mmCIF file of C-alpha atoms in Angstrom:
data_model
loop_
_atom_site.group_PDB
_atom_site.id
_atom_site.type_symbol
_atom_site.label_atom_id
_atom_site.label_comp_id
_atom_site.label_asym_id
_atom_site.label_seq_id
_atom_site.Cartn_x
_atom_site.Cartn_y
_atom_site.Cartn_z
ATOM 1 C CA UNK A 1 -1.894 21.631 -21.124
ATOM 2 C CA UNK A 2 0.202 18.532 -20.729
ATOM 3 C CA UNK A 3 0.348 15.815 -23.730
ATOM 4 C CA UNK A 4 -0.900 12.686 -22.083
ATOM 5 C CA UNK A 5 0.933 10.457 -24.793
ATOM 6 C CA UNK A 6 4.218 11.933 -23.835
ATOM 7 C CA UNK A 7 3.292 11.153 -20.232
ATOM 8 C CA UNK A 8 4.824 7.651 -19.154
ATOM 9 C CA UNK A 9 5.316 5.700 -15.419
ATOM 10 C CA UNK A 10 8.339 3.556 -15.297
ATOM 11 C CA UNK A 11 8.281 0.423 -12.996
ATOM 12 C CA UNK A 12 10.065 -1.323 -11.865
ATOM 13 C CA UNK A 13 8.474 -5.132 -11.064
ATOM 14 C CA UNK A 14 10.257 -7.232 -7.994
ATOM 15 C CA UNK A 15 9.260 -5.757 -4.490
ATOM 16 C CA UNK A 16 7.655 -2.408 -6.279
ATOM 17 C CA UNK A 17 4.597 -4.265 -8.449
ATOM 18 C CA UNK A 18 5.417 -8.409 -7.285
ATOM 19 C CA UNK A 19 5.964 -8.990 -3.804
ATOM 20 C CA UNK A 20 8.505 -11.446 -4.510
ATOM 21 C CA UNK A 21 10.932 -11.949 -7.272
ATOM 22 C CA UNK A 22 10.034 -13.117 -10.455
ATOM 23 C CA UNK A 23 13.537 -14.768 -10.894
ATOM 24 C CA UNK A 24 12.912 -16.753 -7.081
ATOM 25 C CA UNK A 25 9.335 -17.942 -8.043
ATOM 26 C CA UNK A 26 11.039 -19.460 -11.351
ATOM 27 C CA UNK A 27 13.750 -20.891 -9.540
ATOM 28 C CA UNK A 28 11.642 -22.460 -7.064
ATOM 29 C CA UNK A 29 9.173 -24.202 -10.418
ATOM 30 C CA UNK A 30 12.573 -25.129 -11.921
ATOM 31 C CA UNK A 31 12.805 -27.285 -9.118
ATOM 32 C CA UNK A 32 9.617 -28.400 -9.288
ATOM 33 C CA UNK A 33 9.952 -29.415 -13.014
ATOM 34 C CA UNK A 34 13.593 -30.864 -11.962
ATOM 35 C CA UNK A 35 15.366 -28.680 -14.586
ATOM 36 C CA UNK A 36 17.385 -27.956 -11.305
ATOM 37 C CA UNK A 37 18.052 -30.794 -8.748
ATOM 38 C CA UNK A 38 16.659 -30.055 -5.106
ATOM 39 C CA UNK A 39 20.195 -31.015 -3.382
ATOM 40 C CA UNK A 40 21.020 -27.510 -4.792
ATOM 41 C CA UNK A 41 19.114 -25.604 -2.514
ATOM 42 C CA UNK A 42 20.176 -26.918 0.543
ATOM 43 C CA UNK A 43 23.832 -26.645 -0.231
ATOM 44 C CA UNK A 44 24.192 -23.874 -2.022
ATOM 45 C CA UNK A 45 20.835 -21.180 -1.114
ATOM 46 C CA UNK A 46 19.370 -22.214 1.975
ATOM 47 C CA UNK A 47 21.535 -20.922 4.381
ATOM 48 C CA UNK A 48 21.507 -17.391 2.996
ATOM 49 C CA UNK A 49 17.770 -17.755 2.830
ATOM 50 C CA UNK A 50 17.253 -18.827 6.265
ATOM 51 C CA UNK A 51 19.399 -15.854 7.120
ATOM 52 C CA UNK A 52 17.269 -13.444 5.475
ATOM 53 C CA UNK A 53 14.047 -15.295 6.705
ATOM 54 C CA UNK A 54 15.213 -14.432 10.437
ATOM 55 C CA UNK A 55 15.716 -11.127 9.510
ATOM 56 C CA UNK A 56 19.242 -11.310 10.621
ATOM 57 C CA UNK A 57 20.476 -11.457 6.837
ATOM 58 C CA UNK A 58 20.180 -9.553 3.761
ATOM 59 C CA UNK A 59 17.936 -10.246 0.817
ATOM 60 C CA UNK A 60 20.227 -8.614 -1.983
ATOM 61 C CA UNK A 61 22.644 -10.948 -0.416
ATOM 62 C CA UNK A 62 20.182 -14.022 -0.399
ATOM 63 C CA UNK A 63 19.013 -12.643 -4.082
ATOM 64 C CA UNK A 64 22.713 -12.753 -4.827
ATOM 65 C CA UNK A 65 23.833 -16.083 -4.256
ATOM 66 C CA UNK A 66 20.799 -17.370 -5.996
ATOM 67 C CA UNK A 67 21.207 -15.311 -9.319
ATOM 68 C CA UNK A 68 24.395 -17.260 -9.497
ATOM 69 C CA UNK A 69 22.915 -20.478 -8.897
ATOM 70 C CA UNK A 70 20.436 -19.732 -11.234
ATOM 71 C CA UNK A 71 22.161 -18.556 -13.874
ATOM 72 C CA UNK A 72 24.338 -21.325 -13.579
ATOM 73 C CA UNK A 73 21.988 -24.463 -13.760
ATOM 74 C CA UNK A 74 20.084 -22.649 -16.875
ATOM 75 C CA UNK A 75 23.422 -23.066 -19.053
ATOM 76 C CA UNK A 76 22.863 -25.523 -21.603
ATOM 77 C CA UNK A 77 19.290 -25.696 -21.362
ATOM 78 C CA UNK A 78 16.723 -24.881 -24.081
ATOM 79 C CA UNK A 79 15.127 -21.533 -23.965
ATOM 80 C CA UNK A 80 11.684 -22.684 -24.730
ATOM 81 C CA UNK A 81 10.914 -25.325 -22.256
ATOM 82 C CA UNK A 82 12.538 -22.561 -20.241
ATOM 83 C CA UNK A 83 9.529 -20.098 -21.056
ATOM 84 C CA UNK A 84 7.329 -23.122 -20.948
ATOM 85 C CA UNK A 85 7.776 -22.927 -17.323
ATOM 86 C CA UNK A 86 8.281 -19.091 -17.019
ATOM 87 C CA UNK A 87 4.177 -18.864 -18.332
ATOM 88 C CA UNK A 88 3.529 -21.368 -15.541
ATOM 89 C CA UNK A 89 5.252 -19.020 -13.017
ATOM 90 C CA UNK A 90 3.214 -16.077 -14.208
ATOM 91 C CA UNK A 91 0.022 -17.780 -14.604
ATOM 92 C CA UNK A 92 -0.136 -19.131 -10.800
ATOM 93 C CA UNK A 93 1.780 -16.029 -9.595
ATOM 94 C CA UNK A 94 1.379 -13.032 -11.204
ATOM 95 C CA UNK A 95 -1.708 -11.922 -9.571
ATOM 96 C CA UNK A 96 0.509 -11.677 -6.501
ATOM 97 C CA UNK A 97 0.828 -7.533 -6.467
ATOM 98 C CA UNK A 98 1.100 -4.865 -4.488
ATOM 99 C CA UNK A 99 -2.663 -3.305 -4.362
ATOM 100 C CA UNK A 100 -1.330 -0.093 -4.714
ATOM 101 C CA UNK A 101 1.028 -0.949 -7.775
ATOM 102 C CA UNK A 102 -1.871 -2.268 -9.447
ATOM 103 C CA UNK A 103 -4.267 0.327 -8.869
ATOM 104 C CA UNK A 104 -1.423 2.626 -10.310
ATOM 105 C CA UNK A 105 -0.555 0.818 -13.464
ATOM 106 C CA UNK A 106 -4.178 0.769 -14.343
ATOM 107 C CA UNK A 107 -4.861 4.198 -13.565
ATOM 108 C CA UNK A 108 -1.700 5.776 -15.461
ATOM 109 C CA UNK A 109 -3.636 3.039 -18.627
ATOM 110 C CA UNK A 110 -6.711 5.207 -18.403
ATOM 111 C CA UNK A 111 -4.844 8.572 -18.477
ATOM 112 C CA UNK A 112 -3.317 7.406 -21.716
ATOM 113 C CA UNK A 113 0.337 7.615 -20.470
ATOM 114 C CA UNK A 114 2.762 4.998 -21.508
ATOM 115 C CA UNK A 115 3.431 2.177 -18.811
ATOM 116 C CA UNK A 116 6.857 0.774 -19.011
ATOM 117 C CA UNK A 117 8.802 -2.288 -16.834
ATOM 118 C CA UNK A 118 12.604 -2.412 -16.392
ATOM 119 C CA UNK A 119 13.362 -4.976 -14.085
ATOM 120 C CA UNK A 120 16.083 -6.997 -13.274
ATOM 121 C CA UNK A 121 14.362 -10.273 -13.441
ATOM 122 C CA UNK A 122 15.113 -12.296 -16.771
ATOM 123 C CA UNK A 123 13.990 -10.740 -20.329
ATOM 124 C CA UNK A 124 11.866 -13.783 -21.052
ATOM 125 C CA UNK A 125 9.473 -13.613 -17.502
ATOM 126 C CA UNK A 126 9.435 -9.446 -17.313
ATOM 127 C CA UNK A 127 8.336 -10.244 -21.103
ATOM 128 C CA UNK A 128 5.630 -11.955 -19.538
ATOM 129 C CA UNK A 129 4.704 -9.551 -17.028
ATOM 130 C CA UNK A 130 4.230 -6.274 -19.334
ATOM 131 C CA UNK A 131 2.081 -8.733 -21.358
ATOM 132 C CA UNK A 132 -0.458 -9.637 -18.487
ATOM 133 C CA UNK A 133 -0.674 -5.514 -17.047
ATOM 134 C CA UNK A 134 -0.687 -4.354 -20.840
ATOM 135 C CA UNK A 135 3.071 -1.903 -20.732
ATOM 136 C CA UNK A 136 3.914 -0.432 -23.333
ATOM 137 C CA UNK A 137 7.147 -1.854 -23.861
ATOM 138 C CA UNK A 138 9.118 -3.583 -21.412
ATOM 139 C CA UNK A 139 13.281 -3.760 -20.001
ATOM 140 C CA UNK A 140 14.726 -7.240 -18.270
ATOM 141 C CA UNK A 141 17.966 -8.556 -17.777
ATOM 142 C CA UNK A 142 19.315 -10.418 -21.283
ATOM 143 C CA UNK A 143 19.540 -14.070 -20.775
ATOM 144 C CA UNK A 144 22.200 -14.996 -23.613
ATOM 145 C CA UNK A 145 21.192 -18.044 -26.288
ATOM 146 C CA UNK A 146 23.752 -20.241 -28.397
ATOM 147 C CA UNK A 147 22.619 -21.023 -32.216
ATOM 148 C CA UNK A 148 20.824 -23.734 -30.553
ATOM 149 C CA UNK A 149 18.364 -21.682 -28.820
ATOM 150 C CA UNK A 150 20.815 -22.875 -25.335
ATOM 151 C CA UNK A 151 21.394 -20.233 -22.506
ATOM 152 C CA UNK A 152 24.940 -19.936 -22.918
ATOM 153 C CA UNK A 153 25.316 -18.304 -19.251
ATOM 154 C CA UNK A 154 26.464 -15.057 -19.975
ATOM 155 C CA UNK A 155 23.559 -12.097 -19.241
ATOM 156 C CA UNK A 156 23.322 -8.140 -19.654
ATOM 157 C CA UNK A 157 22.130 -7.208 -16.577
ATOM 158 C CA UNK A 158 19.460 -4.963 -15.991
ATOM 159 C CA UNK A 159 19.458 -4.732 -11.997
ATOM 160 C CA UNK A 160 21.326 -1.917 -11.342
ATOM 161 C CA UNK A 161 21.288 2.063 -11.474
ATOM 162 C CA UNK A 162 23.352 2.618 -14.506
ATOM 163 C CA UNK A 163 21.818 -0.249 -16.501
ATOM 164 C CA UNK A 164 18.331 1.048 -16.143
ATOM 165 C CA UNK A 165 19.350 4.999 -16.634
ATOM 166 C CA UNK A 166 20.852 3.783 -20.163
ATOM 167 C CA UNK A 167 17.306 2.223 -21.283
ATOM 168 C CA UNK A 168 15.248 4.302 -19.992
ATOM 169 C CA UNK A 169 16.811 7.136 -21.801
ATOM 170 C CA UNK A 170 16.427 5.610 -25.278
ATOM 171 C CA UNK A 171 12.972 5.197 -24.136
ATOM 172 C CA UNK A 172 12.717 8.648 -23.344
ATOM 173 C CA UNK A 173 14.205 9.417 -26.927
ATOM 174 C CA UNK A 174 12.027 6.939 -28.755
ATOM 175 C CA UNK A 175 8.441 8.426 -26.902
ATOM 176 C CA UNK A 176 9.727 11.692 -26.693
ATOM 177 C CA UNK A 177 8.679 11.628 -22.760
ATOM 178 C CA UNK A 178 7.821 14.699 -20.658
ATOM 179 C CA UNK A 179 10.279 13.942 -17.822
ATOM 180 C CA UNK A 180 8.683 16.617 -16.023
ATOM 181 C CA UNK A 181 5.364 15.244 -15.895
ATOM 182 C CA UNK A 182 6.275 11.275 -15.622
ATOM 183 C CA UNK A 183 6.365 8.944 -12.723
ATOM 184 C CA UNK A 184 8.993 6.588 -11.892
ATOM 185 C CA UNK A 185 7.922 3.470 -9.209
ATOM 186 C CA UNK A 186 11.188 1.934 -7.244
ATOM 187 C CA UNK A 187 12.249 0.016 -3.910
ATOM 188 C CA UNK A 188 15.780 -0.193 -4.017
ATOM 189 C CA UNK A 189 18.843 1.800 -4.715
ATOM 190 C CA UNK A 190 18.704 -0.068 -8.564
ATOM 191 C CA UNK A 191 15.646 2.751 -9.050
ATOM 192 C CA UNK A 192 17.401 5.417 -8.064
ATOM 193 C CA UNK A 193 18.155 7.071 -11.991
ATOM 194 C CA UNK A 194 14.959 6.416 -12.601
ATOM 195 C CA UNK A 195 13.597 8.008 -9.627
ATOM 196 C CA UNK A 196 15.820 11.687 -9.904
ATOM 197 C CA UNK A 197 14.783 11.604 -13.820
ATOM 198 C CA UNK A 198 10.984 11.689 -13.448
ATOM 199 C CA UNK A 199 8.994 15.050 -11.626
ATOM 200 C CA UNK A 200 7.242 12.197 -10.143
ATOM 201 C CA UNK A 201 8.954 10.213 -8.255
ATOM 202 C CA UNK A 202 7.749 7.014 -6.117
ATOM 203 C CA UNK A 203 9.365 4.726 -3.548
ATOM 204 C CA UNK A 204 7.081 1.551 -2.612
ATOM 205 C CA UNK A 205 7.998 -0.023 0.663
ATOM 206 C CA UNK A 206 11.868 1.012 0.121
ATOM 207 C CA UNK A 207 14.682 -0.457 1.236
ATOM 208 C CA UNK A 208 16.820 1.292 4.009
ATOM 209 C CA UNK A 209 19.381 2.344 1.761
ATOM 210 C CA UNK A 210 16.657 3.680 -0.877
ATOM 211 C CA UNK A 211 15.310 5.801 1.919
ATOM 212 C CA UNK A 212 18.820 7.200 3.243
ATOM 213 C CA UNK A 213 19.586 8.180 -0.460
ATOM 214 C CA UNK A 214 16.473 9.748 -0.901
ATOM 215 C CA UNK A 215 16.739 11.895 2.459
ATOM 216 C CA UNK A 216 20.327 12.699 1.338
ATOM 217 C CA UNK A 217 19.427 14.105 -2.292
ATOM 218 C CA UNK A 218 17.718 17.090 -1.891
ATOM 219 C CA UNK A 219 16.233 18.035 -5.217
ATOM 220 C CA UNK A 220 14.936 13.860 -4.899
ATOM 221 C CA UNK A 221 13.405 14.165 -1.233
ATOM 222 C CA UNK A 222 11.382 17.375 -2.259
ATOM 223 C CA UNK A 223 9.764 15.695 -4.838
ATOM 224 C CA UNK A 224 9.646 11.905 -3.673
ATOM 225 C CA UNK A 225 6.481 10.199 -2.242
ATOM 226 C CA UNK A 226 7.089 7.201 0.086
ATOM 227 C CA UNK A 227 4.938 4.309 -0.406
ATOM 228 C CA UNK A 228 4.172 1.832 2.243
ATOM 229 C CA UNK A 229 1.816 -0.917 1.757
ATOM 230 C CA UNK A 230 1.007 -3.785 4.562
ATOM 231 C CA UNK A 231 -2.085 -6.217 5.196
ATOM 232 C CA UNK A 232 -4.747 -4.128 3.595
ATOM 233 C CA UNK A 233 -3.382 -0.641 4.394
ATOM 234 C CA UNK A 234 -1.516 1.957 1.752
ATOM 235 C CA UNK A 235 0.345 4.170 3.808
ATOM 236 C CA UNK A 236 1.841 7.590 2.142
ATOM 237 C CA UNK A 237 4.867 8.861 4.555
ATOM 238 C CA UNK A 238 7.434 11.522 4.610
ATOM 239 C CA UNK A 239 10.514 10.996 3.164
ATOM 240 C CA UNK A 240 12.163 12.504 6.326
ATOM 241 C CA UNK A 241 10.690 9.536 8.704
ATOM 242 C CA UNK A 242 12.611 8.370 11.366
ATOM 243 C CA UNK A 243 13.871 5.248 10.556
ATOM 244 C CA UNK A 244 13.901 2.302 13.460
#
């Protein structure tokens, strides 16, 4: 019989849970509350966004470029009215989910298994996030603070493969989790430790490259479920699906 409480799901939040990124919404508010001035947009983001928007550009790129703005225009600036804003950001957006993701999170609650987020958005809204869908503990990228509480624009990133397989392991030590019987939720290459750990693995509307590394790992594309979710339909595909 398998120990529920050694059972966990690992998650990870933008594109898999949010559809959107939890660092873009913030951005976007920081504008609004004119932490960062408008003119930035236009001269620094917009043309990678309006790129991506016609589908002729890349959104890691577009995601790219605005980390950097981002993490730019927070140095200096107080961490609390910071998180001030980042509880507006979850409180008018944080309902907007993947049905699917949802419906999972809560389910894997009632089972008793331990829900956990590692994300690459920012510590202090992922925080915010595993406190609204009740996870057990939570893993973001580390916004850096001065001695006066100032983002001193340094981070430990959290976004990519290696990052996440290092935390989720001491998770796995601290909970003593059944790899075997876990689930791991992903869209993007970032998920892809995560994803080969667990016996259960789970790719929500994937990226490209997700789903060619997926294909090309064997022991992964055996076990992998592919997750597709648009309008009001779930769609569960093969792995192997041709890809337009």
């Amino acid at each position: 019989m398998v120990d529920m409480k050694n059972t966990a799901a690992f998650f990870d939040i933008d594109g898999t849970i949010f559809r959107n990124s939890l660092m873009i919404e913030h951005f976007i508010k920081l504008i609004n509350f004119e932490v960062i001035d408008p003119e930035i947009w236009y001269t620094k983001v917009k043309k990678v966004y309006d790129e991506w928007e016609k589908r002729h550009g890349d959104f890691e790129q577009y995601l790219e470029t605005l980390a950097g703005v981002y993490l730019e225009n927070l140095k200096g600036v107080n961490k609390l009215y910071i998180e001030f804003i980042a509880d507006h950001v979850i409180n008018v957006n944080g309902d907007m989910v993947y049905k699917y993701s949802r419906n999972q999170i809560e389910w894997h609650k009632k089972q008793g298994h331990k829900v956990f987020f590692i994300s690459g958005s920012p510590d202090f809204l992922v925080s915010k996030m595993a406190e609204k869908y009740g996870a057990t503990e939570f893993r973001g990228t580390l916004y850096l603070v001065d001695e006066d509480n100032k983002f001193t624009g340094e981070i430990v990133k959290m976004w990519d493969s290696e990052s996440k397989k290092r935390v989720i392991k001491e998770l796995i030590k601290k909970y003593d989790v059944d790899l075997e019987n876990s689930y791991a939720y992903g869209d993007t290459t970032g998920d892809l430790s995560m994803l080969r750990m667990m016996g259960n693995p789970i790719a929500i509307n994937p990226n490209r490259l997700l789903l060619e590394s997926i294909r090309e790992d064997k022991k992964l594309s055996e076990r992998a479920i592919i997750i597709v979710e648009r309008k009001d339909v779930i769609y569960k595909l093969d792995p192997n699906v041709e890809v337009l």
